[in-house]
Short mmCIF file of C-alpha atoms and ligand atoms in Angstrom, two decimals:
data_model
loop_
_atom_site.label_atom_id
_atom_site.label_comp_id
_atom_site.label_asym_id
_atom_site.label_seq_id
_atom_site.Cartn_x
_atom_site.Cartn_y
_atom_site.Cartn_z
CA MET A 337 0.00 0.00 0.00
CA ASP A 338 1.33 3.44 -0.92
CA GLN A 339 -0.01 6.83 -1.98
CA SER A 340 -0.34 6.02 -5.69
CA ASN A 341 -1.83 2.56 -5.15
CA LEU A 342 -4.38 4.08 -2.75
CA GLU A 343 -5.29 6.89 -5.14
CA GLN A 344 -5.79 4.37 -7.92
CA THR A 345 -7.88 1.92 -5.86
CA LEU A 346 -10.01 4.67 -4.30
CA SER A 347 -10.56 6.61 -7.53
CA GLY A 348 -14.16 7.45 -8.29
CA LEU A 349 -15.18 7.65 -4.60
CA PRO A 350 -16.32 11.15 -3.59
CA LEU A 351 -13.36 11.77 -1.27
CA ALA A 352 -11.42 15.00 -0.84
CA GLU A 353 -7.63 14.64 -0.55
CA ILE A 354 -5.95 11.36 0.50
CA ARG A 355 -2.77 11.34 2.61
CA PHE A 356 -0.84 8.10 3.12
CA TYR A 357 1.85 7.68 5.80
CA PRO A 358 4.13 4.62 6.05
CA SER A 359 4.31 5.23 9.82
CA LEU A 360 2.77 7.77 12.19
CA GLU A 361 1.62 7.92 15.80
CA SER A 362 -2.15 7.92 15.23
CA THR A 363 -4.21 8.61 12.11
CA ASN A 364 -6.80 10.31 14.36
CA ASP A 365 -4.20 12.83 15.56
CA VAL A 366 -2.98 13.62 12.03
CA ALA A 367 -6.57 13.94 10.79
CA ALA A 368 -7.43 16.19 13.77
CA ASP A 369 -4.52 18.53 12.96
CA TRP A 370 -5.61 18.54 9.33
CA ALA A 371 -9.19 19.40 10.30
CA LEU A 372 -7.93 22.33 12.40
CA SER A 373 -5.97 23.63 9.42
CA GLY A 374 -8.97 23.46 7.08
CA ALA A 375 -9.39 19.91 5.72
CA GLN A 376 -12.43 19.49 3.50
CA ASP A 377 -15.23 17.04 4.20
CA ALA A 378 -14.20 13.42 3.41
CA SER A 379 -10.44 14.03 3.68
CA LEU A 380 -8.67 10.74 4.38
CA VAL A 381 -5.56 9.78 6.37
CA VAL A 382 -4.24 6.22 5.97
CA ALA A 383 -1.23 4.64 7.67
CA ASP A 384 0.60 1.36 7.28
CA GLN A 385 1.81 1.49 10.86
CA GLN A 386 0.65 3.40 13.95
CA ARG A 387 3.16 3.83 16.72
CA LYS A 388 0.54 5.16 19.17
CA GLY A 389 -2.78 3.88 17.85
CA ARG A 390 -5.52 4.75 20.32
CA GLY A 391 -8.74 3.21 21.52
CA ARG A 392 -11.19 4.75 23.93
CA LEU A 393 -9.93 6.34 27.17
CA GLY A 394 -6.38 6.33 25.82
CA ARG A 395 -6.29 2.53 25.50
CA THR A 396 -3.86 1.13 22.95
CA TRP A 397 -4.87 0.00 19.46
CA VAL A 398 -2.23 -2.21 17.81
CA THR A 399 -1.60 -1.75 14.06
CA VAL A 400 0.94 -4.26 12.74
CA PRO A 401 2.65 -2.97 9.55
CA GLY A 402 1.53 -4.72 6.37
CA MET A 403 -1.31 -6.56 8.17
CA ALA A 404 -4.02 -4.06 9.02
CA LEU A 405 -6.07 -1.12 7.92
CA ALA A 406 -5.77 2.06 9.98
CA PHE A 407 -7.44 5.17 8.70
CA SER A 408 -9.29 8.30 9.75
CA LEU A 409 -11.83 10.26 7.79
CA VAL A 410 -12.46 13.95 8.48
CA LEU A 411 -16.22 14.57 8.32
CA LEU A 412 -17.59 18.09 8.59
CA PRO A 413 -21.05 17.91 10.19
CA THR A 414 -23.93 19.19 8.10
CA ALA A 415 -26.52 21.53 9.63
CA GLN A 416 -28.83 18.55 10.17
CA GLU A 417 -26.07 16.54 11.90
CA ARG A 418 -25.13 19.58 14.02
CA ALA A 419 -28.72 19.81 15.23
CA HIS A 420 -28.04 16.52 17.10
CA ALA A 421 -24.81 17.77 18.69
CA GLN A 422 -25.36 15.85 21.94
CA THR A 423 -25.43 12.46 20.26
CA ILE A 424 -23.22 13.21 17.28
CA LEU A 425 -20.27 11.12 18.48
CA SER A 426 -22.29 8.04 19.18
CA ARG A 427 -24.03 8.36 15.81
CA PHE A 428 -20.71 8.65 13.92
CA SER A 429 -19.26 5.68 15.87
CA GLY A 430 -22.32 3.75 14.76
CA LEU A 431 -21.71 4.90 11.19
CA GLY A 432 -18.22 3.38 11.22
CA ALA A 433 -19.42 0.11 12.73
CA VAL A 434 -22.43 -0.23 10.41
CA ALA A 435 -20.23 0.47 7.36
CA VAL A 436 -17.60 -2.12 8.34
CA CYS A 437 -20.31 -4.72 9.06
CA HIS A 438 -21.91 -4.23 5.66
CA ALA A 439 -18.57 -4.28 3.83
CA LEU A 440 -17.44 -7.51 5.54
CA ARG A 441 -20.79 -9.18 4.89
CA THR A 442 -21.24 -8.10 1.28
CA HIS A 443 -17.72 -8.58 -0.02
CA TYR A 444 -16.27 -11.30 2.23
CA HIS A 445 -19.43 -13.16 3.36
CA LEU A 446 -18.47 -12.77 7.01
CA PRO A 447 -21.22 -12.79 9.68
CA ALA A 448 -20.13 -9.48 11.18
CA SER A 449 -21.99 -7.83 14.06
CA ILE A 450 -21.60 -4.75 16.24
CA LYS A 451 -20.64 -5.01 19.88
CA TRP A 452 -22.14 -1.72 20.99
CA PRO A 453 -20.93 0.91 20.89
CA ASN A 454 -17.81 0.69 18.79
CA ASP A 455 -16.48 -2.81 18.00
CA VAL A 456 -17.16 -5.07 15.04
CA LEU A 457 -17.10 -8.79 15.82
CA VAL A 458 -16.89 -11.88 13.63
CA ALA A 459 -17.47 -15.26 15.30
CA GLY A 460 -17.64 -13.46 18.66
CA LYS A 461 -14.15 -11.96 18.25
CA LYS A 462 -13.08 -8.37 17.61
CA ILE A 463 -11.98 -7.70 14.03
CA CYS A 464 -12.37 -3.91 14.04
CA GLY A 465 -12.47 -0.96 16.42
CA VAL A 466 -13.95 2.47 15.75
CA LEU A 467 -12.91 5.69 17.49
CA ALA A 468 -14.95 8.80 16.66
CA GLU A 469 -13.71 12.10 18.09
CA ALA A 470 -15.14 15.59 17.62
CA GLN A 471 -13.84 19.15 17.52
CA TRP A 472 -16.07 21.88 18.93
CA ILE A 473 -16.49 25.62 18.97
CA GLY A 474 -18.57 26.08 22.10
CA SER A 475 -21.42 23.62 21.77
CA ARG A 476 -21.14 23.41 17.98
CA PRO A 477 -19.32 20.38 16.52
CA THR A 478 -17.04 21.62 13.71
CA ALA A 479 -15.45 18.31 12.66
CA VAL A 480 -15.72 14.61 13.42
CA ILE A 481 -12.67 12.40 13.04
CA LEU A 482 -13.85 8.87 12.30
CA GLY A 483 -10.95 6.50 12.99
CA ILE A 484 -11.19 2.83 12.06
CA GLY A 485 -8.79 -0.06 12.54
CA VAL A 486 -9.42 -3.45 10.89
CA ASN A 487 -7.33 -6.61 11.24
CA ILE A 488 -6.77 -7.98 7.73
CA GLY A 489 -3.87 -10.47 7.82
CA ALA A 490 -3.71 -13.20 10.48
CA ARG A 491 -0.53 -11.61 11.88
CA ALA A 492 -2.44 -8.37 12.63
CA LEU A 493 -3.53 -9.75 15.99
CA PRO A 494 -1.91 -8.33 19.12
CA PRO A 495 -0.40 -10.79 21.63
CA GLN A 496 -3.12 -12.54 23.67
CA ASN A 497 -1.82 -11.08 26.93
CA VAL A 498 -2.69 -7.50 25.88
CA LEU A 499 -6.24 -8.46 24.92
CA ARG A 500 -9.22 -8.40 27.30
CA PHE A 501 -11.51 -9.65 24.53
CA PRO A 502 -10.65 -12.21 21.82
CA ALA A 503 -9.50 -10.83 18.46
CA THR A 504 -9.61 -12.07 14.90
CA SER A 505 -8.76 -11.00 11.35
CA LEU A 506 -10.33 -11.11 7.92
CA GLN A 507 -7.81 -13.73 6.83
CA THR A 508 -8.45 -15.91 9.90
CA GLU A 509 -12.20 -15.87 9.29
CA SER A 510 -12.40 -16.01 5.49
CA GLY A 511 -9.16 -17.75 4.49
CA ILE A 512 -8.24 -14.91 2.13
CA SER A 513 -6.13 -11.82 2.64
CA PRO A 514 -7.30 -9.27 0.09
CA ALA A 515 -5.37 -6.09 -0.75
CA ARG A 516 -5.92 -3.67 2.12
CA SER A 517 -6.67 -0.80 -0.25
CA LEU A 518 -9.53 -2.80 -1.75
CA VAL A 519 -11.05 -3.52 1.68
CA LEU A 520 -10.68 0.18 2.41
CA ARG A 521 -12.54 1.03 -0.78
CA HIS A 522 -15.43 -1.24 0.22
CA ILE A 523 -15.62 0.28 3.72
CA LEU A 524 -15.41 3.88 2.49
CA ALA A 525 -18.17 3.29 -0.06
CA GLU A 526 -20.38 2.01 2.80
CA ILE A 527 -19.48 4.97 5.03
CA LEU A 528 -20.38 7.45 2.30
CA HIS A 529 -23.63 5.63 1.58
CA TRP A 530 -24.76 5.37 5.23
CA ARG A 531 -23.66 8.91 6.00
CA SER A 532 -26.21 10.16 3.47
CA VAL A 533 -28.98 8.63 5.63
CA LEU A 534 -27.29 9.07 9.02
CA MET A 535 -30.20 10.99 10.56
CA ALA A 536 -32.92 8.82 9.01
CA PRO A 537 -34.68 5.87 10.72
CA VAL A 538 -33.20 3.48 8.11
CA PHE A 539 -29.73 4.07 9.54
CA MET A 540 -30.83 3.42 13.12
CA GLN A 541 -32.62 0.28 11.94
CA SER A 542 -29.49 -1.05 10.26
CA TRP A 543 -27.41 -0.28 13.36
CA GLN A 544 -29.90 -2.16 15.52
CA ASP A 545 -30.25 -5.08 13.09
CA ASN A 546 -26.48 -5.60 13.17
CA LEU A 547 -26.12 -5.60 16.97
CA ALA A 548 -24.37 -8.55 18.57
CA TYR A 549 -26.17 -10.21 21.53
CA LEU A 550 -29.64 -8.96 20.52
CA GLY A 551 -32.14 -10.63 22.87
CA GLU A 552 -29.30 -12.04 24.98
CA TRP A 553 -28.28 -11.38 28.54
CA VAL A 554 -25.50 -8.75 28.83
CA GLN A 555 -23.67 -6.72 31.43
CA LEU A 556 -22.66 -3.08 31.19
CA THR A 557 -19.60 -2.21 33.22
CA ALA A 558 -17.63 0.98 33.68
CA ILE A 559 -14.79 1.15 31.16
CA THR A 560 -11.28 1.07 32.59
CA GLN A 561 -7.96 1.90 30.99
CA SER A 562 -6.48 -1.52 31.82
CA GLY A 563 -9.34 -3.28 30.05
CA GLU A 564 -10.37 -5.05 33.27
CA PRO A 565 -14.16 -4.86 33.64
CA GLY A 566 -15.00 -1.97 36.01
CA ALA A 567 -17.99 -1.57 38.32
CA LEU A 568 -21.23 -3.15 37.17
CA VAL A 569 -23.55 -0.47 35.77
CA ALA A 570 -26.48 -2.62 34.67
CA GLN A 571 -27.38 -6.04 33.42
CA GLY A 572 -30.30 -7.34 31.48
CA ARG A 573 -31.60 -8.59 28.18
CA LEU A 574 -30.42 -6.52 25.20
CA LEU A 575 -33.52 -5.09 23.50
CA GLY A 576 -31.98 -2.81 20.85
CA LEU A 577 -31.35 0.90 20.42
CA ASP A 578 -33.47 3.93 21.15
CA PRO A 579 -33.80 6.67 18.49
CA ASP A 580 -30.66 8.42 19.81
CA GLY A 581 -28.49 5.30 19.62
CA ALA A 582 -28.60 4.55 23.35
CA LEU A 583 -28.65 0.86 24.27
CA ARG A 584 -31.94 -0.51 25.64
CA LEU A 585 -31.95 -3.25 28.26
CA ARG A 586 -34.67 -5.06 30.21
CA THR A 587 -33.50 -5.75 33.75
CA PRO A 588 -34.36 -8.89 35.72
CA THR A 589 -37.14 -6.91 37.45
CA GLY A 590 -38.72 -6.08 34.09
CA GLN A 591 -37.62 -2.45 34.09
CA GLU A 592 -36.47 -0.96 30.74
CA LEU A 593 -33.28 1.12 30.82
CA SER A 594 -31.40 3.13 28.19
CA HIS A 595 -27.64 3.69 28.31
CA ARG A 596 -25.71 6.17 26.22
CA SER A 597 -22.25 5.13 25.04
CA GLY A 598 -19.43 6.93 26.75
CA GLU A 599 -17.62 5.31 29.56
CA ILE A 600 -19.33 1.97 29.44
CA GLN A 601 -18.43 -1.40 28.02
CA LEU A 602 -20.63 -4.33 27.20
CA ARG A 603 -19.96 -8.00 27.82
CA PRO A 604 -22.09 -11.04 27.16
CA VAL A 605 -22.88 -12.81 30.41
CA ASP A 606 -21.47 -16.38 30.55
CA SER A 607 -18.56 -15.36 28.31
CA PHE A 608 -15.06 -16.50 29.20
CA LEU A 609 -14.59 -13.22 31.04
CA LYS A 610 -17.22 -13.85 33.63
C1 LIG B 893 -11.35 0.68 19.99
O1 LIG B 893 -11.15 1.12 21.28
O2 LIG B 893 -11.63 -0.43 19.67
C2 LIG B 893 -11.11 1.76 18.95
C3 LIG B 893 -9.91 1.46 18.09
C4 LIG B 893 -9.78 2.48 16.98
C5 LIG B 893 -8.50 2.27 16.21
C6 LIG B 893 -8.41 3.22 15.03
S1 LIG B 893 -7.09 2.81 13.98
C7 LIG B 893 -7.23 4.31 13.14
C8 LIG B 893 -7.54 5.36 14.19
N1 LIG B 893 -6.33 5.90 14.78
C9 LIG B 893 -6.25 5.63 16.10
O3 LIG B 893 -5.30 5.98 16.84
N2 LIG B 893 -7.32 4.91 16.48
C10 LIG B 893 -8.23 4.70 15.38
P1 LIG B 893 -11.50 0.29 22.59
O4 LIG B 893 -12.94 -0.13 22.57
O5 LIG B 893 -11.04 1.15 23.72
O6 LIG B 893 -10.64 -1.01 22.48
C11 LIG B 893 -9.26 -0.99 22.71
C12 LIG B 893 -8.85 -2.41 23.14
O7 LIG B 893 -8.87 -3.27 21.98
C13 LIG B 893 -7.44 -2.51 23.68
O8 LIG B 893 -7.42 -2.23 25.05
C14 LIG B 893 -7.04 -3.95 23.35
O9 LIG B 893 -7.49 -4.85 24.37
C15 LIG B 893 -7.86 -4.26 22.09
N3 LIG B 893 -7.04 -4.22 20.87
C16 LIG B 893 -5.96 -3.45 20.59
N4 LIG B 893 -5.53 -3.64 19.35
C17 LIG B 893 -6.33 -4.59 18.80
C18 LIG B 893 -6.40 -5.22 17.52
N5 LIG B 893 -5.55 -4.93 16.54
N6 LIG B 893 -7.39 -6.16 17.33
C19 LIG B 893 -8.28 -6.47 18.30
N7 LIG B 893 -8.27 -5.90 19.54
C20 LIG B 893 -7.30 -4.96 19.78
#
């Protein structure tokens, strides 16, 4: 993967400029700097290697050179998107996860699902993480940086001892290891498609339809930097999403609760972690 190969493979997609880096700290940081200096909507940063790839709460995201996709898209919120400023980050995280799910299903026949709020799973293991971050002037979001990491080759997986949740790759699950730029093209096409209906019920429906553990018993715990499950926040049967993208649960006493994303992580009950 290099600049010219990317430009060729991504040609025809309605992107602004594309910037490829053989190695950088984090594509989200480079895209954020670019947004502050005037990047247009749909500007793309791609890296072969991240030296300080980030997850939520400063957790580490591992990007092994030659094995993975790591990219960030600068998206400038439209007036309609800005009208939902309070939930904009959760909605754009959902956009990334829905897009990756559709791309993996359609092009690689993988049964991908979304572990709310921001992971994509195949066979119950994490194949992709999404990190959406926003820039603000006062209460007005001026840019969203949508960062996505996908494990493509089998050697993309971090060592087991750094993982609190099992991981997998496209090659492990499908037996093939397609060119990363082609997988990127498929994902970007899905992002651009779903972004055009981001505020419509059809998007929320697709997000809900792709949720992992629908109808199953789950726990929500406070997120911790170490990855150890934190304090129990709630547990219950996973019902779906409310219109703002909050997770709906039915507790053992029959009460219905909604939880916004943020500092919460979800685990299936009876998983190996219990
Ligand atoms: C995420 O955070 O899953 C969001 C990851 C977003 C990465 C992209 S890559 C492009 C862009 N630039 C960045 O710097 N970031 C974005 P979280 O839910 O906090 O999960 C982080 C946890 O995932 C870690 O604590 C590890 O346990 C695990 N992990 C790290 N690398 C992994 C990998 N390659 N595959 C599977 N799991 C991994």
